[in-house]
C-alpha cells in the first residue's frame, strides 16, 4: 500500500472540445490527479481504497464531469464537491459493478475543481477508481 499526502496544489485536467469531439476519458494514473489518504496503487489504472476520508482531487475544463467507480459491495457513499461547493452531491453506490456517475453537468465552459471523498468505513468494502469522463 502506498501512502500519499500532498499539499494543496491546483492540478489541471484540460479537455479541449469541438462540435465533433466526443467525451474525453482521463485515466486514474494521470499525474494531474491528486490522491490524499491510504490508496493502493498496485494497479495505477485502478487505484483502490477502503478508508473513509480518502480524497481524489483535480481540476478540469469543460461543462460536465463523470467519475468511474467500482465497489466490492453495494451501499457505499461518496461526497462530490464541484468548485468548492459547501453542499456536496452525494453518490450512493447500489451495485458492486463498475459504474459511471454523472457528478456535474451544465457547467460554464471554464476551469472547475472536483473533490471526491469516500464516506464509508473500511469494513464496508473496497473502492476502485478508474478515472474521469469530461
Short mmCIF file of N, CA, C and O in Angstrom, two decimals:
data_model
loop_
_atom_site.label_atom_id
_atom_site.label_comp_id
_atom_site.label_asym_id
_atom_site.label_seq_id
_atom_site.Cartn_x
_atom_site.Cartn_y
_atom_site.Cartn_z
N UNK A 1 0.85 -1.16 0.00
CA UNK A 1 0.00 0.00 0.00
C UNK A 1 0.90 1.23 0.00
O UNK A 1 1.88 1.29 0.71
N UNK A 2 0.54 2.21 -0.77
CA UNK A 2 1.31 3.44 -0.89
C UNK A 2 0.53 4.57 -0.24
O UNK A 2 -0.63 4.77 -0.50
N UNK A 3 1.17 5.32 0.64
CA UNK A 3 0.53 6.42 1.32
C UNK A 3 0.98 7.72 0.69
O UNK A 3 2.17 7.95 0.52
N UNK A 4 0.03 8.55 0.32
CA UNK A 4 0.35 9.82 -0.31
C UNK A 4 -0.34 10.93 0.46
O UNK A 4 -1.51 10.84 0.77
N UNK A 5 0.39 11.97 0.74
CA UNK A 5 -0.19 13.12 1.42
C UNK A 5 0.40 14.37 0.78
O UNK A 5 1.44 14.85 1.17
N UNK A 6 -0.27 14.88 -0.24
CA UNK A 6 0.19 16.06 -0.95
C UNK A 6 -0.27 17.32 -0.24
O UNK A 6 -1.30 17.33 0.41
N UNK A 7 0.47 18.40 -0.44
CA UNK A 7 0.00 19.71 -0.01
C UNK A 7 -1.07 20.17 -0.97
O UNK A 7 -1.32 19.56 -2.01
N UNK A 8 -1.73 21.26 -0.65
CA UNK A 8 -2.76 21.78 -1.54
C UNK A 8 -2.10 22.38 -2.77
O UNK A 8 -1.29 23.27 -2.68
N UNK A 9 -2.45 21.85 -3.90
CA UNK A 9 -1.97 22.37 -5.18
C UNK A 9 -3.12 22.35 -6.16
O UNK A 9 -4.09 21.62 -5.98
N UNK A 10 -3.01 23.16 -7.17
CA UNK A 10 -4.03 23.17 -8.21
C UNK A 10 -3.49 22.34 -9.36
O UNK A 10 -2.41 22.56 -9.86
N UNK A 11 -4.27 21.38 -9.77
CA UNK A 11 -3.90 20.48 -10.84
C UNK A 11 -4.93 20.60 -11.94
O UNK A 11 -6.12 20.72 -11.66
N UNK A 12 -4.47 20.57 -13.15
CA UNK A 12 -5.40 20.78 -14.26
C UNK A 12 -5.51 19.55 -15.15
O UNK A 12 -4.53 18.97 -15.55
N UNK A 13 -6.74 19.19 -15.41
CA UNK A 13 -7.07 18.21 -16.44
C UNK A 13 -7.82 19.02 -17.49
O UNK A 13 -8.91 19.48 -17.23
N UNK A 14 -7.21 19.23 -18.60
CA UNK A 14 -7.84 20.07 -19.60
C UNK A 14 -8.26 19.22 -20.78
O UNK A 14 -7.48 18.48 -21.32
N UNK A 15 -9.50 19.34 -21.12
CA UNK A 15 -10.02 18.65 -22.29
C UNK A 15 -10.52 19.70 -23.25
O UNK A 15 -11.28 20.59 -22.88
N UNK A 16 -10.07 19.62 -24.48
CA UNK A 16 -10.50 20.58 -25.48
C UNK A 16 -11.59 19.94 -26.32
O UNK A 16 -11.41 18.89 -26.90
N UNK A 17 -12.72 20.58 -26.34
CA UNK A 17 -13.88 20.05 -27.05
C UNK A 17 -14.13 20.85 -28.32
O UNK A 17 -13.90 22.04 -28.37
N UNK A 18 -14.61 20.17 -29.34
CA UNK A 18 -15.14 20.82 -30.52
C UNK A 18 -16.49 20.18 -30.79
O UNK A 18 -16.86 19.21 -30.16
N UNK A 19 -17.20 20.71 -31.73
CA UNK A 19 -18.54 20.19 -32.01
C UNK A 19 -18.50 18.72 -32.39
O UNK A 19 -19.43 17.98 -32.12
N UNK A 20 -17.43 18.26 -33.02
CA UNK A 20 -17.35 16.89 -33.48
C UNK A 20 -16.67 15.96 -32.49
O UNK A 20 -16.62 14.76 -32.70
N UNK A 21 -16.14 16.47 -31.38
CA UNK A 21 -15.39 15.66 -30.44
C UNK A 21 -16.30 15.12 -29.36
O UNK A 21 -17.09 15.84 -28.78
N UNK A 22 -16.15 13.83 -29.08
CA UNK A 22 -16.94 13.20 -28.02
C UNK A 22 -16.26 13.42 -26.68
O UNK A 22 -15.27 14.14 -26.58
N UNK A 23 -16.77 12.77 -25.68
CA UNK A 23 -16.22 12.89 -24.33
C UNK A 23 -14.77 12.42 -24.30
O UNK A 23 -14.34 11.60 -25.10
N UNK A 24 -14.02 12.98 -23.35
CA UNK A 24 -12.61 12.65 -23.17
C UNK A 24 -12.47 11.89 -21.86
O UNK A 24 -12.96 12.34 -20.83
N UNK A 25 -11.81 10.73 -21.91
CA UNK A 25 -11.58 9.94 -20.70
C UNK A 25 -10.20 10.26 -20.14
O UNK A 25 -9.21 10.27 -20.87
N UNK A 26 -10.15 10.53 -18.84
CA UNK A 26 -8.90 10.77 -18.13
C UNK A 26 -8.69 9.58 -17.21
O UNK A 26 -9.46 9.36 -16.28
N UNK A 27 -7.65 8.78 -17.47
CA UNK A 27 -7.39 7.59 -16.67
C UNK A 27 -6.93 7.94 -15.26
O UNK A 27 -6.37 9.01 -15.01
N UNK A 28 -7.11 7.01 -14.35
CA UNK A 28 -6.78 7.21 -12.95
C UNK A 28 -5.30 7.42 -12.71
O UNK A 28 -4.91 7.97 -11.68
N UNK A 29 -4.45 7.01 -13.64
CA UNK A 29 -3.00 7.18 -13.45
C UNK A 29 -2.48 8.50 -14.01
O UNK A 29 -1.27 8.73 -14.05
N UNK A 30 -3.38 9.40 -14.39
CA UNK A 30 -2.97 10.72 -14.87
C UNK A 30 -2.23 11.45 -13.75
O UNK A 30 -2.74 11.53 -12.63
N UNK A 31 -1.04 11.98 -14.01
CA UNK A 31 -0.27 12.63 -12.95
C UNK A 31 -0.91 13.90 -12.40
O UNK A 31 -0.48 14.41 -11.36
N UNK A 32 -1.93 14.42 -13.04
CA UNK A 32 -2.61 15.63 -12.57
C UNK A 32 -3.73 15.34 -11.58
O UNK A 32 -4.38 16.27 -11.11
N UNK A 33 -3.96 14.08 -11.28
CA UNK A 33 -4.95 13.72 -10.27
C UNK A 33 -4.22 13.58 -8.94
O UNK A 33 -3.21 12.90 -8.84
N UNK A 34 -4.76 14.21 -7.92
CA UNK A 34 -4.14 14.19 -6.60
C UNK A 34 -4.93 13.24 -5.69
O UNK A 34 -6.14 13.35 -5.57
N UNK A 35 -4.21 12.30 -5.08
CA UNK A 35 -4.81 11.36 -4.14
C UNK A 35 -4.30 11.68 -2.75
O UNK A 35 -3.11 11.87 -2.55
N UNK A 36 -5.20 11.71 -1.79
CA UNK A 36 -4.82 12.01 -0.41
C UNK A 36 -5.42 10.92 0.47
O UNK A 36 -6.62 10.68 0.44
N UNK A 37 -4.56 10.27 1.25
CA UNK A 37 -5.01 9.21 2.14
C UNK A 37 -4.40 7.88 1.76
O UNK A 37 -3.44 7.80 1.01
N UNK A 38 -4.97 6.83 2.30
CA UNK A 38 -4.45 5.47 2.09
C UNK A 38 -5.01 4.90 0.80
O UNK A 38 -6.14 4.41 0.75
N UNK A 39 -4.21 4.95 -0.24
CA UNK A 39 -4.61 4.49 -1.57
C UNK A 39 -3.61 3.45 -2.03
O UNK A 39 -2.40 3.66 -1.95
N UNK A 40 -4.09 2.33 -2.54
CA UNK A 40 -3.25 1.25 -3.03
C UNK A 40 -3.08 1.42 -4.53
O UNK A 40 -4.04 1.32 -5.29
N UNK A 41 -1.83 1.66 -4.97
CA UNK A 41 -1.52 1.87 -6.38
C UNK A 41 -0.88 0.65 -7.03
O UNK A 41 -0.13 0.79 -7.99
N UNK A 42 -1.17 -0.54 -6.53
CA UNK A 42 -0.63 -1.76 -7.15
C UNK A 42 -0.98 -1.78 -8.64
O UNK A 42 -0.17 -2.12 -9.47
N UNK A 43 -2.20 -1.37 -8.97
CA UNK A 43 -2.62 -1.19 -10.36
C UNK A 43 -2.91 0.31 -10.52
O UNK A 43 -3.97 0.77 -10.13
N UNK A 44 -1.96 1.09 -11.08
CA UNK A 44 -2.16 2.54 -11.17
C UNK A 44 -3.35 2.96 -12.02
O UNK A 44 -3.86 4.07 -11.87
N UNK A 45 -3.83 2.10 -12.92
CA UNK A 45 -5.00 2.42 -13.73
C UNK A 45 -6.29 2.19 -12.94
O UNK A 45 -7.38 2.55 -13.38
N UNK A 46 -6.15 1.58 -11.76
CA UNK A 46 -7.32 1.22 -10.95
C UNK A 46 -6.95 1.29 -9.46
O UNK A 46 -6.97 0.28 -8.77
N UNK A 47 -6.58 2.48 -8.97
CA UNK A 47 -6.22 2.59 -7.56
C UNK A 47 -7.38 2.16 -6.66
O UNK A 47 -8.54 2.39 -6.99
N UNK A 48 -7.02 1.53 -5.55
CA UNK A 48 -8.01 1.00 -4.63
C UNK A 48 -7.89 1.68 -3.27
O UNK A 48 -6.80 2.05 -2.84
N UNK A 49 -9.02 1.85 -2.61
CA UNK A 49 -9.02 2.40 -1.26
C UNK A 49 -10.27 1.92 -0.53
O UNK A 49 -11.28 1.61 -1.15
N UNK A 50 -10.16 1.85 0.78
CA UNK A 50 -11.31 1.41 1.55
C UNK A 50 -11.54 2.23 2.81
O UNK A 50 -12.48 2.00 3.53
N UNK A 51 -10.71 3.20 3.06
CA UNK A 51 -10.86 4.03 4.25
C UNK A 51 -11.76 5.24 3.95
O UNK A 51 -11.68 5.83 2.86
N UNK A 52 -12.56 5.61 4.92
CA UNK A 52 -13.33 6.84 4.77
C UNK A 52 -12.36 8.01 4.78
O UNK A 52 -11.28 7.93 5.36
N UNK A 53 -12.73 9.08 4.13
CA UNK A 53 -11.88 10.27 4.12
C UNK A 53 -10.80 10.28 3.07
O UNK A 53 -10.04 11.23 2.99
N UNK A 54 -10.70 9.24 2.25
CA UNK A 54 -9.76 9.30 1.13
C UNK A 54 -10.27 10.34 0.15
O UNK A 54 -11.47 10.43 -0.12
N UNK A 55 -9.36 11.16 -0.37
CA UNK A 55 -9.73 12.24 -1.28
C UNK A 55 -9.14 12.01 -2.67
O UNK A 55 -8.00 11.58 -2.79
N UNK A 56 -9.92 12.34 -3.67
CA UNK A 56 -9.44 12.42 -5.05
C UNK A 56 -9.73 13.84 -5.49
O UNK A 56 -10.87 14.30 -5.42
N UNK A 57 -8.69 14.55 -5.94
CA UNK A 57 -8.83 15.97 -6.26
C UNK A 57 -8.22 16.26 -7.62
O UNK A 57 -7.15 15.75 -7.96
N UNK A 58 -8.90 17.09 -8.40
CA UNK A 58 -8.37 17.52 -9.70
C UNK A 58 -9.11 18.77 -10.14
O UNK A 58 -10.11 19.17 -9.55
N UNK A 59 -8.60 19.38 -11.18
CA UNK A 59 -9.26 20.48 -11.86
C UNK A 59 -9.51 20.04 -13.29
O UNK A 59 -8.77 19.23 -13.84
N UNK A 60 -10.57 20.56 -13.88
CA UNK A 60 -10.89 20.22 -15.26
C UNK A 60 -11.52 21.42 -15.94
O UNK A 60 -12.04 22.31 -15.30
N UNK A 61 -11.44 21.41 -17.26
CA UNK A 61 -12.08 22.44 -18.06
C UNK A 61 -13.17 21.76 -18.88
O UNK A 61 -12.93 20.75 -19.53
N UNK A 62 -14.36 22.30 -18.82
CA UNK A 62 -15.46 21.72 -19.58
C UNK A 62 -16.78 22.02 -18.91
O UNK A 62 -16.86 22.73 -17.91
N UNK A 63 -17.84 21.43 -19.46
CA UNK A 63 -19.19 21.70 -18.97
C UNK A 63 -19.77 20.56 -18.17
O UNK A 63 -20.85 20.70 -17.59
N UNK A 64 -19.08 19.41 -18.12
CA UNK A 64 -19.60 18.27 -17.38
C UNK A 64 -18.45 17.39 -16.90
O UNK A 64 -17.34 17.46 -17.41
N UNK A 65 -18.77 16.55 -15.92
CA UNK A 65 -17.78 15.62 -15.39
C UNK A 65 -18.50 14.38 -14.88
O UNK A 65 -19.52 14.47 -14.20
N UNK A 66 -17.93 13.23 -15.22
CA UNK A 66 -18.41 11.94 -14.71
C UNK A 66 -17.23 11.25 -14.05
O UNK A 66 -16.08 11.47 -14.43
N UNK A 67 -17.52 10.40 -13.06
CA UNK A 67 -16.47 9.60 -12.42
C UNK A 67 -16.80 8.14 -12.60
O UNK A 67 -17.97 7.75 -12.66
N UNK A 68 -15.74 7.33 -12.69
CA UNK A 68 -15.89 5.89 -12.85
C UNK A 68 -15.41 5.22 -11.56
O UNK A 68 -14.24 5.34 -11.21
N UNK A 69 -16.32 4.53 -10.87
CA UNK A 69 -16.01 3.87 -9.61
C UNK A 69 -16.54 2.45 -9.64
O UNK A 69 -17.53 2.15 -10.31
N UNK A 70 -15.87 1.58 -8.88
CA UNK A 70 -16.38 0.23 -8.67
C UNK A 70 -16.21 -0.11 -7.20
O UNK A 70 -15.14 0.12 -6.63
N UNK A 71 -17.24 -0.64 -6.60
CA UNK A 71 -17.20 -1.04 -5.20
C UNK A 71 -17.28 -2.55 -5.10
O UNK A 71 -17.90 -3.21 -5.92
N UNK A 72 -16.64 -3.11 -4.06
CA UNK A 72 -16.72 -4.56 -3.85
C UNK A 72 -18.03 -4.94 -3.15
O UNK A 72 -18.38 -6.11 -3.12
N UNK A 73 -18.71 -3.95 -2.58
CA UNK A 73 -20.03 -4.17 -2.00
C UNK A 73 -20.92 -3.01 -2.42
O UNK A 73 -20.44 -1.96 -2.82
N UNK A 74 -22.19 -3.20 -2.29
CA UNK A 74 -23.12 -2.09 -2.54
C UNK A 74 -23.19 -1.22 -1.29
O UNK A 74 -22.55 -1.50 -0.28
N UNK A 75 -23.96 -0.18 -1.35
CA UNK A 75 -24.20 0.71 -0.20
C UNK A 75 -22.98 1.52 0.22
O UNK A 75 -22.71 1.67 1.40
N UNK A 76 -22.24 2.03 -0.73
CA UNK A 76 -21.11 2.91 -0.44
C UNK A 76 -21.52 4.33 -0.80
O UNK A 76 -22.13 4.57 -1.83
N UNK A 77 -21.16 5.27 0.06
CA UNK A 77 -21.50 6.68 -0.14
C UNK A 77 -20.24 7.49 -0.42
O UNK A 77 -19.18 7.24 0.16
N UNK A 78 -20.39 8.49 -1.28
CA UNK A 78 -19.32 9.43 -1.61
C UNK A 78 -19.87 10.84 -1.58
O UNK A 78 -21.02 11.06 -1.94
N UNK A 79 -19.04 11.79 -1.19
CA UNK A 79 -19.36 13.21 -1.35
C UNK A 79 -18.57 13.71 -2.54
O UNK A 79 -17.38 13.39 -2.68
N UNK A 80 -19.21 14.50 -3.39
CA UNK A 80 -18.54 15.11 -4.53
C UNK A 80 -18.76 16.61 -4.45
O UNK A 80 -19.90 17.08 -4.45
N UNK A 81 -17.66 17.34 -4.36
CA UNK A 81 -17.71 18.80 -4.29
C UNK A 81 -17.20 19.37 -5.61
O UNK A 81 -16.07 19.07 -6.01
N UNK A 82 -18.00 20.17 -6.28
CA UNK A 82 -17.60 20.84 -7.51
C UNK A 82 -17.39 22.31 -7.17
O UNK A 82 -18.27 22.94 -6.57
N UNK A 83 -16.24 22.85 -7.54
CA UNK A 83 -15.92 24.26 -7.33
C UNK A 83 -16.09 24.69 -5.88
O UNK A 83 -16.67 25.74 -5.57
N UNK A 84 -15.61 23.86 -4.96
CA UNK A 84 -15.62 24.18 -3.53
C UNK A 84 -17.03 24.43 -2.98
O UNK A 84 -17.21 25.24 -2.07
N UNK A 85 -18.01 23.78 -3.54
CA UNK A 85 -19.39 23.93 -3.06
C UNK A 85 -19.47 23.53 -1.59
O UNK A 85 -18.75 22.63 -1.14
N UNK A 86 -20.34 24.18 -0.84
CA UNK A 86 -20.49 23.83 0.57
C UNK A 86 -21.42 22.64 0.77
O UNK A 86 -21.33 21.95 1.77
N UNK A 87 -22.30 22.39 -0.19
CA UNK A 87 -23.19 21.23 -0.14
C UNK A 87 -22.77 20.26 -1.22
O UNK A 87 -22.91 20.54 -2.40
N UNK A 88 -22.29 19.09 -0.81
CA UNK A 88 -21.81 18.15 -1.82
C UNK A 88 -22.95 17.43 -2.53
O UNK A 88 -24.05 17.32 -2.01
N UNK A 89 -22.63 16.95 -3.72
CA UNK A 89 -23.52 15.99 -4.37
C UNK A 89 -23.16 14.65 -3.73
O UNK A 89 -21.98 14.33 -3.55
N UNK A 90 -24.15 13.88 -3.34
CA UNK A 90 -23.90 12.60 -2.70
C UNK A 90 -24.15 11.49 -3.71
O UNK A 90 -25.20 11.45 -4.35
N UNK A 91 -23.17 10.62 -3.86
CA UNK A 91 -23.32 9.44 -4.71
C UNK A 91 -23.57 8.26 -3.78
O UNK A 91 -22.87 8.08 -2.78
N UNK A 92 -24.54 7.45 -4.12
CA UNK A 92 -24.84 6.24 -3.37
C UNK A 92 -24.69 5.07 -4.32
O UNK A 92 -25.40 4.97 -5.31
N UNK A 93 -23.74 4.19 -4.03
CA UNK A 93 -23.50 3.03 -4.87
C UNK A 93 -24.51 1.95 -4.53
O UNK A 93 -24.63 1.55 -3.37
N UNK A 94 -25.20 1.47 -5.52
CA UNK A 94 -26.19 0.42 -5.29
C UNK A 94 -25.79 -0.89 -5.95
O UNK A 94 -26.56 -1.83 -5.99
N UNK A 95 -24.59 -0.94 -6.47
CA UNK A 95 -24.14 -2.14 -7.17
C UNK A 95 -22.65 -2.34 -6.91
O UNK A 95 -21.95 -1.41 -6.54
N UNK A 96 -22.18 -3.54 -7.12
CA UNK A 96 -20.75 -3.79 -6.97
C UNK A 96 -20.07 -3.97 -8.34
O UNK A 96 -19.03 -4.59 -8.44
N UNK A 97 -20.66 -3.39 -9.37
CA UNK A 97 -20.05 -3.40 -10.69
C UNK A 97 -19.51 -2.02 -11.02
O UNK A 97 -19.88 -1.03 -10.39
N UNK A 98 -18.63 -1.95 -11.99
CA UNK A 98 -18.08 -0.66 -12.41
C UNK A 98 -19.23 0.22 -12.89
O UNK A 98 -20.06 -0.21 -13.69
N UNK A 99 -19.28 1.46 -12.38
CA UNK A 99 -20.38 2.36 -12.68
C UNK A 99 -19.84 3.75 -13.00
O UNK A 99 -18.89 4.20 -12.38
N UNK A 100 -20.46 4.41 -13.97
CA UNK A 100 -20.12 5.79 -14.30
C UNK A 100 -21.21 6.68 -13.69
O UNK A 100 -22.40 6.47 -13.93
N UNK A 101 -20.78 7.65 -12.88
CA UNK A 101 -21.69 8.56 -12.22
C UNK A 101 -21.52 9.97 -12.79
O UNK A 101 -20.40 10.47 -12.83
N UNK A 102 -22.61 10.59 -13.21
CA UNK A 102 -22.55 11.99 -13.62
C UNK A 102 -22.57 12.84 -12.36
O UNK A 102 -23.52 12.79 -11.58
N UNK A 103 -21.50 13.61 -12.15
CA UNK A 103 -21.40 14.42 -10.94
C UNK A 103 -21.58 15.91 -11.22
O UNK A 103 -21.80 16.68 -10.30
N UNK A 104 -21.46 16.31 -12.47
CA UNK A 104 -21.68 17.71 -12.84
C UNK A 104 -22.08 17.78 -14.30
O UNK A 104 -21.54 17.08 -15.14
N UNK A 105 -23.04 18.65 -14.59
CA UNK A 105 -23.44 18.90 -15.97
C UNK A 105 -23.98 20.32 -16.05
O UNK A 105 -24.37 20.90 -15.05
N UNK A 106 -23.97 20.87 -17.26
CA UNK A 106 -24.48 22.22 -17.45
C UNK A 106 -23.62 23.30 -16.83
O UNK A 106 -24.10 24.40 -16.56
N UNK A 107 -22.36 23.01 -16.61
CA UNK A 107 -21.44 24.00 -16.04
C UNK A 107 -20.99 24.99 -17.10
O UNK A 107 -20.98 24.67 -18.28
N UNK A 108 -20.57 26.18 -16.69
CA UNK A 108 -19.94 27.10 -17.66
C UNK A 108 -18.66 26.46 -18.20
O UNK A 108 -18.00 25.70 -17.49
N UNK A 109 -18.32 26.74 -19.43
CA UNK A 109 -17.13 26.13 -20.06
C UNK A 109 -15.87 26.85 -19.59
O UNK A 109 -15.22 27.56 -20.35
N UNK A 110 -15.55 26.66 -18.32
CA UNK A 110 -14.36 27.25 -17.70
C UNK A 110 -13.66 26.16 -16.88
O UNK A 110 -14.04 25.00 -16.93
N UNK A 111 -12.68 26.54 -16.10
CA UNK A 111 -11.97 25.59 -15.25
C UNK A 111 -12.74 25.40 -13.95
O UNK A 111 -13.20 26.35 -13.33
N UNK A 112 -12.88 24.14 -13.54
CA UNK A 112 -13.60 23.76 -12.33
C UNK A 112 -12.73 22.84 -11.49
O UNK A 112 -11.80 22.21 -12.00
N UNK A 113 -13.06 22.72 -10.21
CA UNK A 113 -12.38 21.74 -9.36
C UNK A 113 -13.37 20.67 -8.95
O UNK A 113 -14.58 20.89 -8.89
N UNK A 114 -12.82 19.47 -8.69
CA UNK A 114 -13.63 18.37 -8.20
C UNK A 114 -12.89 17.72 -7.04
O UNK A 114 -11.67 17.53 -7.09
N UNK A 115 -13.63 17.43 -5.99
CA UNK A 115 -13.10 16.74 -4.82
C UNK A 115 -14.07 15.62 -4.49
O UNK A 115 -15.26 15.86 -4.27
N UNK A 116 -13.58 14.39 -4.49
CA UNK A 116 -14.40 13.22 -4.19
C UNK A 116 -13.89 12.63 -2.89
O UNK A 116 -12.69 12.41 -2.72
N UNK A 117 -14.80 12.34 -1.95
CA UNK A 117 -14.42 11.72 -0.69
C UNK A 117 -15.30 10.50 -0.43
O UNK A 117 -16.50 10.52 -0.72
N UNK A 118 -14.69 9.47 0.08
CA UNK A 118 -15.44 8.28 0.46
C UNK A 118 -15.95 8.47 1.87
O UNK A 118 -15.22 8.93 2.75
N UNK A 119 -17.21 8.08 2.12
CA UNK A 119 -17.82 8.28 3.44
C UNK A 119 -17.83 7.02 4.29
O UNK A 119 -17.85 7.10 5.51
N UNK A 120 -17.86 5.85 3.68
CA UNK A 120 -17.98 4.60 4.43
C UNK A 120 -16.67 4.19 5.09
O UNK A 120 -15.60 4.46 4.57
N UNK A 121 -16.75 3.45 6.23
CA UNK A 121 -15.54 2.93 6.86
C UNK A 121 -14.98 1.74 6.08
O UNK A 121 -15.65 1.17 5.22
N UNK A 122 -13.77 1.36 6.41
CA UNK A 122 -13.07 0.29 5.69
C UNK A 122 -13.83 -1.04 5.73
O UNK A 122 -13.75 -1.82 4.79
N UNK A 123 -14.54 -1.30 6.79
CA UNK A 123 -15.28 -2.56 6.91
C UNK A 123 -16.38 -2.71 5.87
O UNK A 123 -16.91 -3.81 5.67
N UNK A 124 -16.71 -1.63 5.18
CA UNK A 124 -17.80 -1.65 4.21
C UNK A 124 -17.33 -1.98 2.80
O UNK A 124 -18.06 -1.78 1.83
N UNK A 125 -16.12 -2.50 2.62
CA UNK A 125 -15.66 -2.92 1.30
C UNK A 125 -14.67 -1.95 0.69
O UNK A 125 -14.35 -0.91 1.25
N UNK A 126 -14.18 -2.30 -0.47
CA UNK A 126 -13.13 -1.57 -1.17
C UNK A 126 -13.71 -0.86 -2.39
O UNK A 126 -14.64 -1.34 -3.01
N UNK A 127 -13.11 0.29 -2.73
CA UNK A 127 -13.50 1.07 -3.91
C UNK A 127 -12.33 1.10 -4.88
O UNK A 127 -11.17 1.22 -4.48
N UNK A 128 -12.65 1.02 -6.16
CA UNK A 128 -11.67 1.18 -7.24
C UNK A 128 -12.07 2.39 -8.06
O UNK A 128 -13.23 2.52 -8.46
N UNK A 129 -11.13 3.28 -8.30
CA UNK A 129 -11.35 4.47 -9.12
C UNK A 129 -10.63 4.27 -10.44
O UNK A 129 -9.44 3.96 -10.46
N UNK A 130 -11.36 4.44 -11.56
CA UNK A 130 -10.72 4.23 -12.86
C UNK A 130 -10.61 5.49 -13.69
O UNK A 130 -9.98 5.47 -14.75
N UNK A 131 -11.18 6.62 -13.25
CA UNK A 131 -10.94 7.87 -13.97
C UNK A 131 -12.16 8.75 -14.08
O UNK A 131 -13.21 8.52 -13.50
N UNK A 132 -11.94 9.79 -14.88
CA UNK A 132 -12.97 10.80 -15.16
C UNK A 132 -13.36 10.74 -16.62
O UNK A 132 -12.57 10.36 -17.48
N UNK A 133 -14.57 11.18 -16.92
CA UNK A 133 -15.02 11.39 -18.29
C UNK A 133 -15.48 12.84 -18.37
O UNK A 133 -16.36 13.25 -17.62
N UNK A 134 -14.83 13.61 -19.23
CA UNK A 134 -15.15 15.02 -19.38
C UNK A 134 -15.83 15.27 -20.71
O UNK A 134 -15.57 14.58 -21.67
#
